[in-house]
């Protein structure tokens, strides 16, 4: 696996790949890699002649007071995991190179950027879209792989690609879960002994809503109630939001639903966790 440690090195490598006519797959990450990330890498390796992963803990998407400083970082472990998978290249850079003095332009999402995650973390998606656009410009991949774990982020990236006519295909990838149902996340490492059980309430809430749907429940308010109640009655968990939305538009749904996506976020101790689940269908 080749290590590309600057923007020019990354761009040059990618230019060469493109000149050779090889399809380039891209997996952007913030590191602290787990099975979720690796599933994206495997998908890219299966579909593209070349795969590059990036690791960059993006300052711009952290809201003041969040965990930027303590976000888990272990570059050598990550590099070894990626190399074992057969990843062709690892791109790393740093805050000074990505946001040099004078940097000022940002990508502002539409109204969806201010809901759910965006409401709890004002400015978060401006940071996400800005860095994703930059990475697309630097890497110029044919395909980029994103997890459904971050469903709202995925929807906003798809929207940006359309809105800006970006020549990249976004590939959504299924959420990878740990054995007890908890969605794999770099932030799971923050969970203290005893908090794990409380953390499972997100998955439990989604599974209950899904089961209710399967049994015929279609009322948005009832489904939201199941999500809310499951999390609110879990000791050690504090609900941030529980929403039932249209999977296409992310608009908060009401009345009887033909299809639905459930979104939940909660705090367990000092850790903020999020998860989501289609209620009407298995995700492809
Ligand atoms: P992050 O490093 O958290 O920014 O995530 C990098 C990419 O991995 C994003 O596209 C995430 O949606 C994806 N990802 C994170 N956790 C999971 C998971 N449990 N299953 C699938 N994809 C994931």
XYZ file of C-alpha atoms and ligand atoms in Angstrom:
307
model
C 0.000 0.000 0.000
C 1.397 3.333 -1.028
C 1.277 6.152 1.547
C 0.357 9.541 0.089
C 1.065 12.166 2.712
C 0.257 15.435 0.991
C -2.357 16.874 -1.360
C 0.066 17.111 -4.326
C 1.200 13.486 -3.770
C -2.432 12.353 -3.713
C -3.384 14.310 -6.842
C -0.355 13.106 -8.770
C -1.037 9.451 -7.942
C -4.671 9.815 -8.891
C -3.760 11.539 -12.180
C -1.586 8.569 -13.053
C -4.369 6.084 -12.228
C -6.820 8.038 -14.341
C -4.351 8.343 -17.219
C -4.120 4.536 -17.180
C -7.892 4.334 -17.515
C -8.322 2.436 -14.240
C -11.462 2.930 -12.157
C -10.626 4.577 -8.849
C -12.685 3.926 -5.719
C -12.430 6.241 -2.706
C -13.271 5.697 0.965
C -13.032 8.882 3.041
C -12.718 8.343 6.818
C -11.613 10.028 10.020
C -9.602 6.954 11.052
C -9.944 4.771 14.162
C -11.039 2.198 11.636
C -13.506 -0.582 12.394
C -15.487 -3.178 10.465
C -17.850 -0.480 9.162
C -15.024 1.353 7.428
C -13.471 -1.894 6.231
C -16.758 -2.984 4.652
C -16.623 0.176 2.508
C -13.037 -0.590 1.549
C -13.927 -4.179 0.612
C -16.801 -2.989 -1.542
C -14.521 -0.545 -3.334
C -11.848 -3.205 -3.831
C -14.474 -5.505 -5.328
C -15.828 -2.867 -7.714
C -12.814 -0.742 -8.644
C -9.390 -1.519 -10.096
C -7.796 0.831 -7.530
C -8.880 1.880 -4.067
C -7.667 4.791 -2.001
C -8.770 5.443 1.581
C -8.216 8.748 3.333
C -7.802 9.499 7.011
C -8.355 13.073 8.105
C -9.937 14.182 11.362
C -11.770 17.167 9.950
C -11.640 20.078 12.417
C -14.316 21.948 10.477
C -17.073 19.405 11.200
C -16.581 19.450 14.967
C -18.739 21.909 16.847
C -17.034 23.893 19.660
C -16.888 21.780 22.819
C -16.995 18.480 20.911
C -14.445 15.676 20.952
C -11.976 16.874 18.271
C -9.007 16.736 20.653
C -9.825 13.321 22.095
C -11.105 11.734 18.860
C -9.306 8.339 18.703
C -6.226 8.391 16.467
C -4.017 5.397 15.682
C -2.564 5.862 12.227
C -0.225 2.885 12.220
C -2.970 0.475 13.295
C -5.298 1.918 10.636
C -2.614 1.694 7.943
C -1.971 -1.918 8.836
C -5.703 -2.787 8.648
C -6.027 -1.101 5.254
C -2.902 -2.726 3.927
C -4.126 -6.187 5.001
C -7.332 -5.622 3.009
C -5.280 -4.894 -0.097
C -6.000 -1.155 -0.266
C -3.836 0.428 -2.963
C -3.210 3.775 -1.305
C -3.724 5.642 1.948
C -4.045 9.418 1.760
C -3.308 11.419 4.883
C -2.969 15.151 5.247
C -3.208 17.694 8.039
C -5.271 20.670 9.118
C -2.642 23.190 7.954
C -2.651 21.773 4.433
C -6.442 21.442 4.164
C -7.308 24.749 5.852
C -4.319 27.076 5.341
C -4.440 30.634 6.673
C -6.970 32.617 4.670
C -9.144 29.613 3.877
C -12.692 30.946 3.787
C -15.018 29.258 1.266
C -17.541 26.741 2.548
C -20.277 24.502 1.179
C -23.645 25.312 2.754
C -26.228 22.535 2.549
C -29.921 23.237 2.013
C -32.522 23.073 4.817
C -31.802 19.384 5.549
C -28.422 20.516 6.873
C -30.156 22.215 9.808
C -32.295 19.268 10.912
C -31.572 16.275 13.181
C -27.745 16.037 13.355
C -27.481 19.556 11.978
C -29.790 20.927 14.666
C -27.852 19.234 17.470
C -24.498 20.139 15.902
C -24.874 23.543 14.195
C -22.393 23.917 11.345
C -21.500 20.218 11.354
C -22.678 19.546 7.807
C -21.030 22.685 6.442
C -17.811 21.129 7.698
C -18.647 17.718 6.276
C -19.640 18.927 2.807
C -16.712 21.338 2.598
C -14.175 18.615 3.310
C -15.937 16.061 1.093
C -15.921 18.490 -1.837
C -12.239 19.199 -1.221
C -11.438 15.480 -1.043
C -13.345 14.816 -4.262
C -11.346 17.562 -5.990
C -8.042 16.247 -4.650
C -8.696 12.533 -5.241
C -11.013 12.742 -8.270
C -12.426 9.246 -7.758
C -14.858 7.511 -10.084
C -16.767 6.136 -7.107
C -16.916 7.131 -3.452
C -18.223 4.829 -0.725
C -20.310 6.138 2.172
C -22.023 4.313 5.035
C -25.768 4.369 5.617
C -24.860 4.542 9.306
C -24.644 8.294 8.682
C -27.822 8.433 6.626
C -28.292 12.192 6.740
C -24.665 12.804 5.774
C -25.056 10.375 2.875
C -28.217 12.163 1.689
C -26.484 15.551 1.836
C -23.440 14.268 -0.064
C -25.693 12.788 -2.774
C -27.505 16.150 -2.975
C -24.207 18.063 -3.254
C -22.950 15.775 -6.018
C -26.152 16.452 -7.965
C -26.265 20.152 -7.230
C -22.648 20.708 -8.292
C -22.591 18.174 -11.170
C -19.620 16.410 -9.579
C -18.293 13.589 -11.740
C -18.360 10.942 -9.006
C -20.770 8.117 -8.269
C -21.784 7.805 -4.624
C -22.178 4.224 -3.431
C -24.259 3.800 -0.244
C -23.138 0.870 1.946
C -25.095 -1.033 4.592
C -24.543 -0.336 8.295
C -22.216 -2.816 9.952
C -23.228 -3.771 13.492
C -21.407 -5.388 16.350
C -22.672 -8.688 17.702
C -25.058 -7.062 20.177
C -26.617 -4.848 17.494
C -24.745 -1.642 18.315
C -23.719 0.071 15.066
C -19.933 -0.016 14.690
C -18.536 3.452 15.385
C -15.163 4.954 16.263
C -16.923 6.618 19.198
C -17.946 3.249 20.710
C -14.408 3.205 22.099
C -15.473 5.986 24.502
C -18.117 3.778 26.148
C -17.160 2.852 29.682
C -17.877 -0.574 31.155
C -21.534 -0.569 32.079
C -22.471 1.972 29.382
C -22.563 -0.597 26.614
C -25.910 -1.967 27.713
C -27.456 1.513 27.702
C -25.925 2.193 24.272
C -27.821 -0.760 22.844
C -31.090 1.126 23.328
C -30.632 2.875 19.968
C -30.654 -0.405 18.104
C -33.390 -1.746 20.357
C -35.575 1.293 19.629
C -35.089 0.842 15.874
C -35.714 -2.896 16.055
C -38.952 -2.306 17.993
C -40.167 0.262 15.478
C -39.282 -2.109 12.654
C -41.170 -4.951 14.359
C -44.191 -2.686 14.862
C -44.081 -1.775 11.159
C -43.920 -5.442 10.226
C -46.986 -6.043 12.386
C -48.862 -3.328 10.505
C -48.218 -0.102 12.415
C -48.028 2.763 9.887
C -48.786 5.841 11.996
C -45.771 8.157 12.157
C -46.611 9.401 15.641
C -46.940 5.867 17.054
C -43.638 4.805 15.490
C -41.918 7.903 16.835
C -43.429 7.121 20.235
C -41.855 3.653 20.211
C -38.429 5.097 19.426
C -38.720 7.822 22.038
C -40.111 5.590 24.756
C -37.457 2.902 24.289
C -34.623 5.378 24.653
C -36.193 7.552 27.354
C -36.833 4.559 29.607
C -33.258 3.293 29.309
C -31.288 4.179 32.384
C -28.033 5.931 31.474
C -29.236 7.058 28.041
C -30.533 10.505 27.233
C -32.486 11.041 24.036
C -31.295 13.698 21.614
C -33.826 13.113 18.834
C -36.055 10.368 17.479
C -37.512 11.010 14.040
C -39.495 9.113 11.447
C -38.864 10.618 8.035
C -39.495 10.041 4.363
C -36.424 8.105 3.138
C -36.264 10.168 -0.063
C -36.678 13.693 1.274
C -35.861 13.300 4.985
C -38.988 15.319 5.717
C -40.549 14.511 9.072
C -43.440 12.207 8.263
C -46.986 12.435 9.623
C -50.127 10.311 9.400
C -50.083 6.926 7.713
C -46.818 6.188 5.962
C -46.118 4.292 2.744
C -42.409 4.087 3.653
C -40.260 5.316 6.481
C -36.744 5.811 7.767
C -36.237 6.021 11.537
C -33.417 8.202 12.896
C -32.225 8.243 16.493
C -29.472 9.965 18.454
C -28.756 9.706 22.153
C -26.095 10.454 24.700
C -24.724 7.690 26.887
C -22.392 9.104 29.531
C -20.038 11.371 27.605
C -20.635 9.625 24.281
C -23.026 10.769 21.576
C -24.329 7.926 19.412
C -26.578 7.801 16.366
C -28.260 5.103 14.338
C -31.002 4.674 11.766
C -33.089 1.988 10.125
C -35.468 1.696 7.197
C -38.758 0.475 8.625
C -40.451 -0.581 5.397
C -37.675 -2.502 3.665
C -34.320 -4.139 4.068
C -31.666 -1.825 2.812
C -29.978 -3.162 -0.294
P -16.100 8.329 9.842
O -14.704 7.835 9.962
O -16.918 8.154 11.073
O -16.189 9.720 9.258
O -16.818 7.394 8.768
C -16.276 7.210 7.484
C -17.266 6.455 6.647
O -17.530 5.190 7.224
C -18.619 7.182 6.521
O -19.100 7.035 5.190
C -19.470 6.424 7.500
O -20.849 6.460 7.204
C -18.930 5.019 7.338
N -19.272 4.220 8.508
C -19.050 4.509 9.806
N -19.556 3.556 10.616
C -20.135 2.635 9.797
C -20.858 1.411 10.009
N -21.070 0.942 11.229
N -21.306 0.738 8.937
C -21.090 1.215 7.673
N -20.424 2.357 7.414
C -19.966 3.050 8.451
